[in-house]
PDB file of C-alpha atoms in Angstrom:
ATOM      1  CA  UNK O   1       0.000   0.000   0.000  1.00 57.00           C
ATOM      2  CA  UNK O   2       0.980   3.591  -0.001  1.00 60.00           C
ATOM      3  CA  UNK O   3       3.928   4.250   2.285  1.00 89.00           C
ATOM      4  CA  UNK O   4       5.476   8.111   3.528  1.00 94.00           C
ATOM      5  CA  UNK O   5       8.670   7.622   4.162  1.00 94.00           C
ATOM      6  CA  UNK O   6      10.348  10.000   6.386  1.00 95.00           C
ATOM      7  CA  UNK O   7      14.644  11.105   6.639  1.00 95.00           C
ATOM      8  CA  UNK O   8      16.781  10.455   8.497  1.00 96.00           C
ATOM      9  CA  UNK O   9      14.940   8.423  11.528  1.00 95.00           C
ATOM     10  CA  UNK O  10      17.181  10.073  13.941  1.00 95.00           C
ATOM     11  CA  UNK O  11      19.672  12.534  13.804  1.00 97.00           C
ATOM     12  CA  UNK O  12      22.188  14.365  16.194  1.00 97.00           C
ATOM     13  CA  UNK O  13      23.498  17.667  15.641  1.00 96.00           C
ATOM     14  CA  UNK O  14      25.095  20.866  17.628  1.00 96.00           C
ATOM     15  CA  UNK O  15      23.769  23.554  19.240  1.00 96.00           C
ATOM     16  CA  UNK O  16      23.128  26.334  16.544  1.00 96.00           C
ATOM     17  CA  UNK O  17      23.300  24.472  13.644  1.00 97.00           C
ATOM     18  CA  UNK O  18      20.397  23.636  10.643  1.00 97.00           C
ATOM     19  CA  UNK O  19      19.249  19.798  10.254  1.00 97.00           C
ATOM     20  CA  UNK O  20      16.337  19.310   7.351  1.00 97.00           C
ATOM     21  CA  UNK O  21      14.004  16.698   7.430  1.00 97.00           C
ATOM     22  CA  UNK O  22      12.695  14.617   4.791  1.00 97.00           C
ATOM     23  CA  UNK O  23       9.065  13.309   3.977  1.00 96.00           C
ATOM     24  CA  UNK O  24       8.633  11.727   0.570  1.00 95.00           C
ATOM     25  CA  UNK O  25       5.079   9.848  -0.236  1.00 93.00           C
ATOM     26  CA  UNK O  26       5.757   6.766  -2.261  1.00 91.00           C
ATOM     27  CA  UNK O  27       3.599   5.729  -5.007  1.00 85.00           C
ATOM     28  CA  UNK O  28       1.051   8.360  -4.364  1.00 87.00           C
ATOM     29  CA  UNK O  29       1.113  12.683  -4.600  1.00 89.00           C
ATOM     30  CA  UNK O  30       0.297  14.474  -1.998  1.00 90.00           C
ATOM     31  CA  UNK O  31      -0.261  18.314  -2.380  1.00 90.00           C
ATOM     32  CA  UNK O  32      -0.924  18.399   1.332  1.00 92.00           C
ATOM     33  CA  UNK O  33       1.223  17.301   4.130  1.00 94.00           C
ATOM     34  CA  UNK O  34       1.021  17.693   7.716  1.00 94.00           C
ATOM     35  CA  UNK O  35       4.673  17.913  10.236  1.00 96.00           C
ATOM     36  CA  UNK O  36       3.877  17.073  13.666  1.00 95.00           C
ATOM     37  CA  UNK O  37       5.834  17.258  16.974  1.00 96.00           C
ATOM     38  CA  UNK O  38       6.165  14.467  19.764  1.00 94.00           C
ATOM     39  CA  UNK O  39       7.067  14.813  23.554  1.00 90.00           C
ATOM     40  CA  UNK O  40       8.169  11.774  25.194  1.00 86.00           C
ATOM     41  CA  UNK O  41       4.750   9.904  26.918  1.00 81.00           C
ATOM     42  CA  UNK O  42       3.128  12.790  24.957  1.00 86.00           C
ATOM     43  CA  UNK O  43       0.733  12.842  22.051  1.00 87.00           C
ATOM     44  CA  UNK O  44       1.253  14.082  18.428  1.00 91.00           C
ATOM     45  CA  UNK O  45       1.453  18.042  17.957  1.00 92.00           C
ATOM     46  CA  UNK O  46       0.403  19.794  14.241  1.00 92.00           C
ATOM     47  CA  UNK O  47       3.135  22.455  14.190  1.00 95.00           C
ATOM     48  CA  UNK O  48       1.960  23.188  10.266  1.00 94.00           C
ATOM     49  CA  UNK O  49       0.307  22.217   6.564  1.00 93.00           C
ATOM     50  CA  UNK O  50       2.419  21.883   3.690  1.00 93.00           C
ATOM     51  CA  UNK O  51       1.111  22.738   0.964  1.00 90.00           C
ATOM     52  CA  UNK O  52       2.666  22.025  -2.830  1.00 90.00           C
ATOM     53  CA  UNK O  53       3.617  24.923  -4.695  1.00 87.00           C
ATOM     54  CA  UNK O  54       2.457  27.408  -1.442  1.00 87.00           C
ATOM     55  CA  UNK O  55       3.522  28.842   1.440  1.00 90.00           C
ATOM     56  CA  UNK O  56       2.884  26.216   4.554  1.00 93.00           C
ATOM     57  CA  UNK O  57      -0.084  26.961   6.913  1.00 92.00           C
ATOM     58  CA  UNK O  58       1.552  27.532  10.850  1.00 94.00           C
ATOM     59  CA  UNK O  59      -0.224  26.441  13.982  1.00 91.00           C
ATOM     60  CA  UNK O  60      -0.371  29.183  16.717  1.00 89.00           C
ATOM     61  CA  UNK O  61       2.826  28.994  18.183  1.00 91.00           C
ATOM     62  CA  UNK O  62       5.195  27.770  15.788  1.00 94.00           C
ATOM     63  CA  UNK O  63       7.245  30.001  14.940  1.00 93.00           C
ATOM     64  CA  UNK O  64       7.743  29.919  10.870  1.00 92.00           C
ATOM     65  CA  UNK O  65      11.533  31.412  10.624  1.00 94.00           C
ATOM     66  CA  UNK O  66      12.212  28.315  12.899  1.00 96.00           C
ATOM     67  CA  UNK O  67      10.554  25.767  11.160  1.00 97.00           C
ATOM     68  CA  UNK O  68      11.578  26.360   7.567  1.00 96.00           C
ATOM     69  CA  UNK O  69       8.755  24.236   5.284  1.00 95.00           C
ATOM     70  CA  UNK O  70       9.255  23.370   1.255  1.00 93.00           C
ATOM     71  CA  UNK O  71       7.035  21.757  -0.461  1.00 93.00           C
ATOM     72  CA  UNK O  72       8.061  22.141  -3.795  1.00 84.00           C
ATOM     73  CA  UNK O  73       6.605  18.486  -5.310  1.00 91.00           C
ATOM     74  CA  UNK O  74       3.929  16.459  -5.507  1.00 92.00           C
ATOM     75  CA  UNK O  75       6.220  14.223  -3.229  1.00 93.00           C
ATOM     76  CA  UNK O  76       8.144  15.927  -1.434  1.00 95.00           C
ATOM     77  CA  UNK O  77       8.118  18.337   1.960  1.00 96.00           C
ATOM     78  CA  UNK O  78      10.925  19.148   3.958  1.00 96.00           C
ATOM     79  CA  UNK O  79      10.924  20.587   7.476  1.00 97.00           C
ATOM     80  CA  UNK O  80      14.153  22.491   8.295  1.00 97.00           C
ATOM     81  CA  UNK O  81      15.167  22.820  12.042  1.00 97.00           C
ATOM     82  CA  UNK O  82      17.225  25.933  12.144  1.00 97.00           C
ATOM     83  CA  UNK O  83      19.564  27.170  14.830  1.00 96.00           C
ATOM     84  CA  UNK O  84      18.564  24.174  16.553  1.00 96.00           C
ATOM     85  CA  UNK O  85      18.761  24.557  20.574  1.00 96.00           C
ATOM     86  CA  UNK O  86      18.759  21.834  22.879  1.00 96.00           C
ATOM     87  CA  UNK O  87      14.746  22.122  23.769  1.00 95.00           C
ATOM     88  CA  UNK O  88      14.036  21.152  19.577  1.00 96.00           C
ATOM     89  CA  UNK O  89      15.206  18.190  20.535  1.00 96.00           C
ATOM     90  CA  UNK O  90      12.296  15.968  19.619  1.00 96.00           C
ATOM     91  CA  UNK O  91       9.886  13.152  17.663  1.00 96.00           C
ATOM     92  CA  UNK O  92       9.237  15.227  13.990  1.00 97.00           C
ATOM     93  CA  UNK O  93       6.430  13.152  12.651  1.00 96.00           C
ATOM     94  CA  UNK O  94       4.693  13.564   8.664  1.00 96.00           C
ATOM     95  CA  UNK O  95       1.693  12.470   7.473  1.00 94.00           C
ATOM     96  CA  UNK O  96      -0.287  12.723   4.191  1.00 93.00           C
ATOM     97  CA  UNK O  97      -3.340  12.123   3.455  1.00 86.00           C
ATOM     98  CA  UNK O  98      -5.097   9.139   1.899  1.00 79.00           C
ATOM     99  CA  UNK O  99      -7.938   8.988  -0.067  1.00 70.00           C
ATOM    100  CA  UNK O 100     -10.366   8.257   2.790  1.00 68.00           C
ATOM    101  CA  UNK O 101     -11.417  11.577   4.217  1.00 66.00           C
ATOM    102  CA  UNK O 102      -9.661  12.502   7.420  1.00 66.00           C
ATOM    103  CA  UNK O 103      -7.563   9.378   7.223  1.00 76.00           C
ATOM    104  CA  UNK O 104      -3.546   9.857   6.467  1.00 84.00           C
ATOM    105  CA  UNK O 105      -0.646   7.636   6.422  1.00 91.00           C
ATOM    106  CA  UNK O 106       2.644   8.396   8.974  1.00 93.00           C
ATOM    107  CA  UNK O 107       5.853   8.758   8.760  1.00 94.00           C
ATOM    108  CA  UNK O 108       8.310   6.912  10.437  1.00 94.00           C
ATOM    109  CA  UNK O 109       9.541   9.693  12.424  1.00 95.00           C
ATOM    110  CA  UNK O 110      12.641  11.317  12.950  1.00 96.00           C
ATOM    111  CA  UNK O 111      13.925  11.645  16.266  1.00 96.00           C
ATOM    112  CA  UNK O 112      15.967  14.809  16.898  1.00 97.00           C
ATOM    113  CA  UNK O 113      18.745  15.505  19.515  1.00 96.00           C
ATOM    114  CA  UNK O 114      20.891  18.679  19.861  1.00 96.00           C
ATOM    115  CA  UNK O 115      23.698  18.455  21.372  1.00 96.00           C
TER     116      UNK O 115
ATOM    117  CA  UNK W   1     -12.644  23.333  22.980  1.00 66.00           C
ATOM    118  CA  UNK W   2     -12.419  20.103  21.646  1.00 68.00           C
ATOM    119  CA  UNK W   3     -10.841  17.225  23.599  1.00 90.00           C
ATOM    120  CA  UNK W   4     -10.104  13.201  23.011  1.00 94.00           C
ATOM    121  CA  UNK W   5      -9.475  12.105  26.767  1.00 95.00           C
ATOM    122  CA  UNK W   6      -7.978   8.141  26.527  1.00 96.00           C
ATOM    123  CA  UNK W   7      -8.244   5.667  29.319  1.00 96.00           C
ATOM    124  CA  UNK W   8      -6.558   4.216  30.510  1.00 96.00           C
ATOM    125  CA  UNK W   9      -3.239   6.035  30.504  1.00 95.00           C
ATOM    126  CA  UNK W  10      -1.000   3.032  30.310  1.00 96.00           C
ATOM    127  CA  UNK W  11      -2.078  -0.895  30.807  1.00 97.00           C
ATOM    128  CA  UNK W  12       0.093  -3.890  31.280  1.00 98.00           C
ATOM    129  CA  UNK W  13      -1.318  -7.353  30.413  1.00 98.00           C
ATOM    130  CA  UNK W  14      -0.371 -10.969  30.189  1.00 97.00           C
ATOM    131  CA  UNK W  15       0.081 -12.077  26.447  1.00 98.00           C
ATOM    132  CA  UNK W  16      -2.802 -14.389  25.518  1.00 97.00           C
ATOM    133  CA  UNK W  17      -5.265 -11.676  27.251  1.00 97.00           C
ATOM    134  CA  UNK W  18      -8.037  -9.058  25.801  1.00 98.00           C
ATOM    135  CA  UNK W  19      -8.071  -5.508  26.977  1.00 98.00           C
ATOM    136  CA  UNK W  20     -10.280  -2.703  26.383  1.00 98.00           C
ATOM    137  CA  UNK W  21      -9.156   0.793  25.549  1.00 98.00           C
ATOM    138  CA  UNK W  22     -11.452   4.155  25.706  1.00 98.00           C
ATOM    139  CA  UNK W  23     -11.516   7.281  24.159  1.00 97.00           C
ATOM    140  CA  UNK W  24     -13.869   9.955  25.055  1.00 97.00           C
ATOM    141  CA  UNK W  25     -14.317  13.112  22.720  1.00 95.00           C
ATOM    142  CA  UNK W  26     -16.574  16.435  22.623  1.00 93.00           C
ATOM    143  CA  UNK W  27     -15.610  17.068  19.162  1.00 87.00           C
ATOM    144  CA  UNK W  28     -18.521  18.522  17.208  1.00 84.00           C
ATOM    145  CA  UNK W  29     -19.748  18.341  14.382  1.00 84.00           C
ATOM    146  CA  UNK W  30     -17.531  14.935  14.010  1.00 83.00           C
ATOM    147  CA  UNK W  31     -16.408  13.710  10.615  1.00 86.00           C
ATOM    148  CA  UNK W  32     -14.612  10.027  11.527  1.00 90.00           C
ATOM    149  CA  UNK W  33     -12.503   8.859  14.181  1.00 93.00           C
ATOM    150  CA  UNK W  34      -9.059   6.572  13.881  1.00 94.00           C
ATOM    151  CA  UNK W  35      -7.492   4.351  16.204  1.00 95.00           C
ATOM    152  CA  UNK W  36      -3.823   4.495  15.438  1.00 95.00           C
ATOM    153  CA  UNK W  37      -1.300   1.563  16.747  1.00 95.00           C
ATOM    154  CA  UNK W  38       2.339   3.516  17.379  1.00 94.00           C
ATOM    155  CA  UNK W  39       5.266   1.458  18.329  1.00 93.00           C
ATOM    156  CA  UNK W  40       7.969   3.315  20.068  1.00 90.00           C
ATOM    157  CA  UNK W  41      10.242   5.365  18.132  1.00 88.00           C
ATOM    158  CA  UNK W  42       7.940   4.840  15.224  1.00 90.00           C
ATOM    159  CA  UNK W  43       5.284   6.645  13.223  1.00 92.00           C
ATOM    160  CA  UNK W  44       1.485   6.102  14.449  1.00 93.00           C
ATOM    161  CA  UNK W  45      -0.099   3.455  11.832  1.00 92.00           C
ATOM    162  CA  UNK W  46      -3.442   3.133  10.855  1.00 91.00           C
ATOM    163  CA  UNK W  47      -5.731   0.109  12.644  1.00 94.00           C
ATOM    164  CA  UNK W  48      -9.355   1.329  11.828  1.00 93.00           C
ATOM    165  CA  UNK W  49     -11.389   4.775  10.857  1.00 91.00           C
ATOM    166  CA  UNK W  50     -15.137   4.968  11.482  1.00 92.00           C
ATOM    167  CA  UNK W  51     -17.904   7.474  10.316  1.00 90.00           C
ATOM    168  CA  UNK W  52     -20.537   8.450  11.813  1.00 84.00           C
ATOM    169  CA  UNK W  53     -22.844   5.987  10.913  1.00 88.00           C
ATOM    170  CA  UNK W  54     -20.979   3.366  11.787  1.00 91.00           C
ATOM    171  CA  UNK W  55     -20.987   1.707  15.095  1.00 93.00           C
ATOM    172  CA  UNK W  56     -18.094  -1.329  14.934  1.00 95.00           C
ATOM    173  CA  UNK W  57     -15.214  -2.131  12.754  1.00 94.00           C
ATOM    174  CA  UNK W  58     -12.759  -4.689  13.086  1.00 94.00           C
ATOM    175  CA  UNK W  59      -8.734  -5.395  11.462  1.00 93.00           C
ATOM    176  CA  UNK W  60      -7.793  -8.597  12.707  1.00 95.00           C
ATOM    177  CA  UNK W  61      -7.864  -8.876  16.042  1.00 97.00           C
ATOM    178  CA  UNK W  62      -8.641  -5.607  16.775  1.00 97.00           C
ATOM    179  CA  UNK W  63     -12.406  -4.448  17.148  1.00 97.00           C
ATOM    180  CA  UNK W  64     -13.068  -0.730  17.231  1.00 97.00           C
ATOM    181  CA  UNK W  65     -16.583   0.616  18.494  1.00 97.00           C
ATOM    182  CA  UNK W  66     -18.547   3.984  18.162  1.00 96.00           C
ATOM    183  CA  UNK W  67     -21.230   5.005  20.146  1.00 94.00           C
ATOM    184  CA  UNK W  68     -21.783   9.023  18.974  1.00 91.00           C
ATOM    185  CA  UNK W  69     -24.438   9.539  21.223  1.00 91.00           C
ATOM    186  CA  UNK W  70     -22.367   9.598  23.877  1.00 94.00           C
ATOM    187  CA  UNK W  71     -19.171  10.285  21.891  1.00 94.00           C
ATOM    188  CA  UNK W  72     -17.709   7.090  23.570  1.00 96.00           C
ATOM    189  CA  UNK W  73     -15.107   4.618  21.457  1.00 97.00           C
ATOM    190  CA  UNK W  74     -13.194   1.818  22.153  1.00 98.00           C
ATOM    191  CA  UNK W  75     -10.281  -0.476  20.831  1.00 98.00           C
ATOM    192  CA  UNK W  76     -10.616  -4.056  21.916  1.00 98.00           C
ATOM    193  CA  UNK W  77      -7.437  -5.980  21.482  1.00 98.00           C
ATOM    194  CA  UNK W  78      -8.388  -9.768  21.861  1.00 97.00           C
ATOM    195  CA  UNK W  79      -5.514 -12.554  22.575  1.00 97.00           C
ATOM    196  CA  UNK W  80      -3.073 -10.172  23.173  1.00 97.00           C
ATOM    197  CA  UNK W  81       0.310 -10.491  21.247  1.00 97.00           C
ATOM    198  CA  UNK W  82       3.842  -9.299  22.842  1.00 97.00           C
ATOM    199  CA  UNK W  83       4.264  -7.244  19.588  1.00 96.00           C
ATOM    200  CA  UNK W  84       1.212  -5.418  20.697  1.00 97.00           C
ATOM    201  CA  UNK W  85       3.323  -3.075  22.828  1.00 97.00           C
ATOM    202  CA  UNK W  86       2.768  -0.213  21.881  1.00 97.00           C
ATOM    203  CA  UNK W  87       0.763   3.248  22.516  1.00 96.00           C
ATOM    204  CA  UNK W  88      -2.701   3.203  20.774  1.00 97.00           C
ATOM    205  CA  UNK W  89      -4.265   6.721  19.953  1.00 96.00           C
ATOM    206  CA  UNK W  90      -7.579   7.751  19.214  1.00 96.00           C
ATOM    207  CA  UNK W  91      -7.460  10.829  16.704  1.00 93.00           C
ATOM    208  CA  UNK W  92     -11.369  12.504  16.131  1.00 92.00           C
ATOM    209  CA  UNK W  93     -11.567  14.794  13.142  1.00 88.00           C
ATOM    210  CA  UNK W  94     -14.263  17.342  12.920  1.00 84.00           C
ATOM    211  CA  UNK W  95     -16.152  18.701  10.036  1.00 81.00           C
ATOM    212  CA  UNK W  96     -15.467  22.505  11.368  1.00 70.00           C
ATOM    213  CA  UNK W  97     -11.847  23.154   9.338  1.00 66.00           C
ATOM    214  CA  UNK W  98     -10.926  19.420   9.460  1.00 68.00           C
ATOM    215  CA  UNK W  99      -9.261  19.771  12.321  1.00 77.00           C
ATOM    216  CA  UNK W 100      -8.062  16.345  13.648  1.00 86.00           C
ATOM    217  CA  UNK W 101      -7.519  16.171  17.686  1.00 89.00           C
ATOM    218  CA  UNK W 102      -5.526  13.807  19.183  1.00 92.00           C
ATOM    219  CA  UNK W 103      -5.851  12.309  22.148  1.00 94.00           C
ATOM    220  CA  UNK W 104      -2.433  11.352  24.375  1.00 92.00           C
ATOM    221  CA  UNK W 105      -3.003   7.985  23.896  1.00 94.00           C
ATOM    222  CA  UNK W 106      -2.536   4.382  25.764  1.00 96.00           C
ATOM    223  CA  UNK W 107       0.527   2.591  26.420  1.00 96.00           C
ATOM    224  CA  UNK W 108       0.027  -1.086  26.126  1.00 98.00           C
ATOM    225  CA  UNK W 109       2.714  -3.202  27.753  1.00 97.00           C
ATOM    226  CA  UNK W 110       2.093  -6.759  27.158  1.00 98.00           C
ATOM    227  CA  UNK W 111       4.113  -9.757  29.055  1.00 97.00           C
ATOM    228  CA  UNK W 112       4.732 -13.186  28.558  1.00 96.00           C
TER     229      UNK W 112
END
């Protein structure tokens, strides 16, 4: 079946650097795709829509210059992490949607530590 | 504002057993409601997505039901399996923006 593949599934960088995240949907386009945030013992948080060819929709309290977003193909978003700090470290999650309304198939996740 | 509240918040079981999770919403209007199965370290998968007019659906061993009276679900895991660690969340969208909500979900430990 469909698949989202997300990269890399965990990553380590330094304090104050840039690390970009992939999310690629496999056999299928997406023009929408969601990023989502994960605290340990914690559930999933929307941080934003990305949409294909336009800018990505925020959720209240993400801060865009932070959380770069491209979604410049039909299969294809990225989620940049810049000037990382210690407290990004995280679970960075995509999804896209399927064809069944409201349903959407996962990433596997990237897990972020900054060092 | 709308809520998914998930009981319990973590279970253990003995493998061969059946447990019941629940997940309570207020979300309304309400479009469909999933019951993901997410493994640690790994992406939420699908395991079932109801509408409205639907009251049970089942993937394999799992049996998902929908009362939307009283906005009441639950995931029932029958002979439990030790690869059905995991943490189970119950995600409600509503019509109002699509919005999706999700609750914090249930961590299922299960031991030989």
């Amino acid at each position: 079946g469909a698949v989202v593949s997300q990269h890399p599934s965990w990553v380590i960088c330094k304090s104050g650097t840039s690390v970009k995240i992939e999310c690629r949907s496999l056999d299928f386009q997406a023009t929408t795709m969601f990023w989502y945030r994960q605290f340990p013992k914690q559930s999933l948080m929307l941080m934003a829509t990305s949409n294909e060819g336009s800018k990505a929709t925020y959720e209240q309290g993400v801060e865009k210059d932070k959380f770069l977003i491209n979604h410049a193909s039909l299969t294809l978003s990225t989620l940049t992490v810049t000037s990382a700090h210690p407290e990004d470290s995280s679970f960075y999650i995509c999804s896209a949607p399927t064809g069944t309304v409201g349903s959407a198939f996962f990433g596997q996740g990237t897990r972020l530590t900054v060092v | 504002k709308n809520q998914v509240e998930q009981s319990p918040q973590s279970l253990i079981i003995l493998e061969g057993k059946n447990c019941t999770l629940q997940c309570n919403y207020t979300v309304s209007p309400f479009s469909n409601l999933r019951w993901y199965k997410q493994d640690t370290g790994r992406g939420p998968v699908s395991l079932t997505i109801m509408t409205f007019s639907e009251n049970t659906k089942s993937n394999g061993r799992y049996t998902a039901t929908l009362d939307a009276d009283t906005k009441q679900s639950s995931l029932h895991i029958t002979a439990s399996q030790l690869s059905d660690s995991a943490s189970y969340i119950c995600v409600v969208r509503g019509t109002n923006a699509g919005k999706s909500t999700f609750g914090d979900g249930t961590t299922l430990t299960v031991k030989p």
